[in-house]
């Protein structure tokens, strides 16, 4: 074996290792972002029975830098979105919350600053807040079932 063969095998091994590390970083980042935005639906399911329902005003809407899009249950594109919301709690005190969720890309226009959405929130400090999916549509349902 000559030094050029050893060098070639070493560079090939480094290239494969770099590709594997890059794939792990990309997949890991996507899974992490997906879990950050997907957890809101689970929170809504928990708050649905015992949380307080109210209407909130959208103060701001932001998208993550990677513009994450995933397939929804109905084969629609769902966009990762962070909503900054303002609402009044049971005592009338103005509260603000940031809610990370997925919204059907066809419905994003309904979630601009100044629009109202229905939310459900806890009485905790700070309150847990989720979009009330019983009253605010985040995904267009499939009509071919």
mmCIF file of N, CA and C in Angstrom, residues 5-53:
data_model
loop_
_atom_site.group_PDB
_atom_site.id
_atom_site.type_symbol
_atom_site.label_atom_id
_atom_site.label_comp_id
_atom_site.label_asym_id
_atom_site.label_seq_id
_atom_site.Cartn_x
_atom_site.Cartn_y
_atom_site.Cartn_z
ATOM 1 N N UNK A 5 -2.634 5.736 -1.531
ATOM 2 C CA UNK A 5 -3.787 4.902 -1.199
ATOM 3 C C UNK A 5 -4.281 5.199 0.218
ATOM 4 N N UNK A 6 -3.341 5.336 1.133
ATOM 5 C CA UNK A 6 -3.686 5.643 2.526
ATOM 6 C C UNK A 6 -4.344 7.011 2.613
ATOM 7 N N UNK A 7 -3.793 7.982 1.903
ATOM 8 C CA UNK A 7 -4.354 9.337 1.897
ATOM 9 C C UNK A 7 -5.759 9.328 1.295
ATOM 10 N N UNK A 8 -5.944 8.607 0.211
ATOM 11 C CA UNK A 8 -7.263 8.528 -0.428
ATOM 12 C C UNK A 8 -8.299 7.894 0.477
ATOM 13 N N UNK A 9 -7.939 6.814 1.155
ATOM 14 C CA UNK A 9 -8.874 6.154 2.074
ATOM 15 C C UNK A 9 -9.181 7.053 3.263
ATOM 16 N N UNK A 10 -8.194 7.786 3.747
ATOM 17 C CA UNK A 10 -8.407 8.691 4.889
ATOM 18 C C UNK A 10 -9.349 9.818 4.499
ATOM 19 N N UNK A 11 -9.126 10.419 3.346
ATOM 20 C CA UNK A 11 -10.001 11.502 2.893
ATOM 21 C C UNK A 11 -11.419 10.995 2.640
ATOM 22 N N UNK A 12 -11.539 9.793 2.081
ATOM 23 C CA UNK A 12 -12.859 9.193 1.872
ATOM 24 C C UNK A 12 -13.581 8.959 3.188
ATOM 25 N N UNK A 13 -12.845 8.470 4.182
ATOM 26 C CA UNK A 13 -13.435 8.246 5.511
ATOM 27 C C UNK A 13 -13.884 9.549 6.154
ATOM 28 N N UNK A 14 -13.071 10.591 5.996
ATOM 29 C CA UNK A 14 -13.428 11.906 6.553
ATOM 30 C C UNK A 14 -14.669 12.461 5.854
ATOM 31 N N UNK A 15 -14.761 12.289 4.541
ATOM 32 C CA UNK A 15 -15.923 12.777 3.793
ATOM 33 C C UNK A 15 -17.201 12.057 4.239
ATOM 34 N N UNK A 16 -17.112 10.744 4.424
ATOM 35 C CA UNK A 16 -18.281 9.978 4.885
ATOM 36 C C UNK A 16 -18.678 10.421 6.288
ATOM 37 N N UNK A 17 -17.703 10.590 7.152
ATOM 38 C CA UNK A 17 -17.976 11.037 8.516
ATOM 39 C C UNK A 17 -18.619 12.419 8.518
ATOM 40 N N UNK A 18 -18.123 13.319 7.693
ATOM 41 C CA UNK A 18 -18.692 14.673 7.605
ATOM 42 C C UNK A 18 -20.137 14.616 7.109
ATOM 43 N N UNK A 19 -20.422 13.761 6.133
ATOM 44 C CA UNK A 19 -21.785 13.625 5.618
ATOM 45 C C UNK A 19 -22.726 13.085 6.694
ATOM 46 N N UNK A 20 -22.273 12.126 7.470
ATOM 47 C CA UNK A 20 -23.089 11.561 8.539
ATOM 48 C C UNK A 20 -23.362 12.615 9.617
ATOM 49 N N UNK A 21 -22.338 13.356 9.996
ATOM 50 C CA UNK A 21 -22.509 14.405 11.016
ATOM 51 C C UNK A 21 -23.474 15.474 10.515
ATOM 52 N N UNK A 22 -23.359 15.904 9.265
ATOM 53 C CA UNK A 22 -24.254 16.901 8.693
ATOM 54 C C UNK A 22 -25.695 16.391 8.691
ATOM 55 N N UNK A 23 -25.896 15.134 8.310
ATOM 56 C CA UNK A 23 -27.245 14.559 8.299
ATOM 57 C C UNK A 23 -27.839 14.520 9.702
ATOM 58 N N UNK A 24 -27.046 14.136 10.687
ATOM 59 C CA UNK A 24 -27.519 14.085 12.068
ATOM 60 C C UNK A 24 -27.900 15.483 12.561
ATOM 61 N N UNK A 25 -27.087 16.470 12.246
ATOM 62 C CA UNK A 25 -27.370 17.850 12.663
ATOM 63 C C UNK A 25 -28.657 18.357 12.009
ATOM 64 N N UNK A 26 -28.818 18.124 10.721
ATOM 65 C CA UNK A 26 -30.020 18.589 10.019
ATOM 66 C C UNK A 26 -31.278 17.890 10.517
ATOM 67 N N UNK A 27 -31.216 16.573 10.665
ATOM 68 C CA UNK A 27 -32.377 15.825 11.144
ATOM 69 C C UNK A 27 -32.680 16.182 12.598
ATOM 70 N N UNK A 28 -31.644 16.282 13.418
ATOM 71 C CA UNK A 28 -31.838 16.653 14.819
ATOM 72 C C UNK A 28 -32.454 18.034 14.965
ATOM 73 N N UNK A 29 -31.990 18.982 14.176
ATOM 74 C CA UNK A 29 -32.547 20.335 14.218
ATOM 75 C C UNK A 29 -34.002 20.357 13.790
ATOM 76 N N UNK A 30 -34.328 19.594 12.773
ATOM 77 C CA UNK A 30 -35.708 19.523 12.301
ATOM 78 C C UNK A 30 -36.617 18.888 13.345
ATOM 79 N N UNK A 31 -36.157 17.815 13.969
ATOM 80 C CA UNK A 31 -36.950 17.151 15.012
ATOM 81 C C UNK A 31 -37.154 18.086 16.199
ATOM 82 N N UNK A 32 -36.111 18.799 16.596
ATOM 83 C CA UNK A 32 -36.212 19.730 17.718
ATOM 84 C C UNK A 32 -37.199 20.854 17.405
ATOM 85 N N UNK A 33 -37.097 21.446 16.223
ATOM 86 C CA UNK A 33 -38.011 22.516 15.833
ATOM 87 C C UNK A 33 -39.434 21.982 15.747
ATOM 88 N N UNK A 34 -39.607 20.802 15.176
ATOM 89 C CA UNK A 34 -40.922 20.202 15.064
ATOM 90 C C UNK A 34 -41.547 19.975 16.435
ATOM 91 N N UNK A 35 -40.755 19.520 17.391
ATOM 92 C CA UNK A 35 -41.298 19.278 18.733
ATOM 93 C C UNK A 35 -41.633 20.585 19.443
ATOM 94 N N UNK A 36 -40.855 21.637 19.201
ATOM 95 C CA UNK A 36 -41.157 22.935 19.819
ATOM 96 C C UNK A 36 -42.486 23.489 19.334
ATOM 97 N N UNK A 37 -42.806 23.298 18.057
ATOM 98 C CA UNK A 37 -44.038 23.839 17.504
ATOM 99 C C UNK A 37 -45.201 22.859 17.596
ATOM 100 N N UNK A 38 -44.924 21.587 17.704
ATOM 101 C CA UNK A 38 -45.967 20.577 17.780
ATOM 102 C C UNK A 38 -46.511 20.361 19.181
ATOM 103 N N UNK A 39 -45.807 20.803 20.198
ATOM 104 C CA UNK A 39 -46.231 20.596 21.576
ATOM 105 C C UNK A 39 -47.467 21.385 21.962
ATOM 106 N N UNK A 40 -47.768 22.443 21.235
ATOM 107 C CA UNK A 40 -48.908 23.292 21.563
ATOM 108 C C UNK A 40 -50.220 22.528 21.428
ATOM 109 N N UNK A 41 -50.327 21.643 20.459
ATOM 110 C CA UNK A 41 -51.559 20.871 20.286
ATOM 111 C C UNK A 41 -51.785 19.950 21.479
ATOM 112 N N UNK A 42 -50.731 19.353 22.002
ATOM 113 C CA UNK A 42 -50.852 18.507 23.199
ATOM 114 C C UNK A 42 -51.276 19.353 24.401
ATOM 115 N N UNK A 43 -50.736 20.559 24.479
ATOM 116 C CA UNK A 43 -51.100 21.463 25.566
ATOM 117 C C UNK A 43 -52.585 21.826 25.470
ATOM 118 N N UNK A 44 -53.078 22.052 24.255
ATOM 119 C CA UNK A 44 -54.496 22.348 24.070
ATOM 120 C C UNK A 44 -55.343 21.178 24.547
ATOM 121 N N UNK A 45 -54.943 19.958 24.223
ATOM 122 C CA UNK A 45 -55.703 18.784 24.651
ATOM 123 C C UNK A 45 -55.789 18.714 26.175
ATOM 124 N N UNK A 46 -54.727 19.100 26.871
ATOM 125 C CA UNK A 46 -54.739 19.101 28.334
ATOM 126 C C UNK A 46 -55.611 20.218 28.884
ATOM 127 N N UNK A 47 -55.546 21.402 28.271
ATOM 128 C CA UNK A 47 -56.301 22.559 28.764
ATOM 129 C C UNK A 47 -57.769 22.534 28.339
ATOM 130 N N UNK A 48 -58.084 21.757 27.352
ATOM 131 C CA UNK A 48 -59.410 21.744 26.749
ATOM 132 C C UNK A 48 -60.521 21.519 27.775
ATOM 133 N N UNK A 49 -60.321 20.617 28.701
ATOM 134 C CA UNK A 49 -61.365 20.270 29.664
ATOM 135 C C UNK A 49 -61.458 21.261 30.820
ATOM 136 N N UNK A 50 -60.313 21.782 31.291
ATOM 137 C CA UNK A 50 -60.338 22.578 32.518
ATOM 138 C C UNK A 50 -59.813 23.998 32.359
ATOM 139 N N UNK A 51 -59.347 24.355 31.184
ATOM 140 C CA UNK A 51 -58.809 25.694 30.983
ATOM 141 C C UNK A 51 -59.907 26.725 30.796
ATOM 142 N N UNK A 52 -59.522 27.965 30.850
ATOM 143 C CA UNK A 52 -60.441 29.079 30.663
ATOM 144 C C UNK A 52 -60.398 29.507 29.200
ATOM 145 N N UNK A 53 -61.549 29.621 28.584
ATOM 146 C CA UNK A 53 -61.626 30.019 27.176
ATOM 147 C C UNK A 53 -61.822 31.529 27.076
#
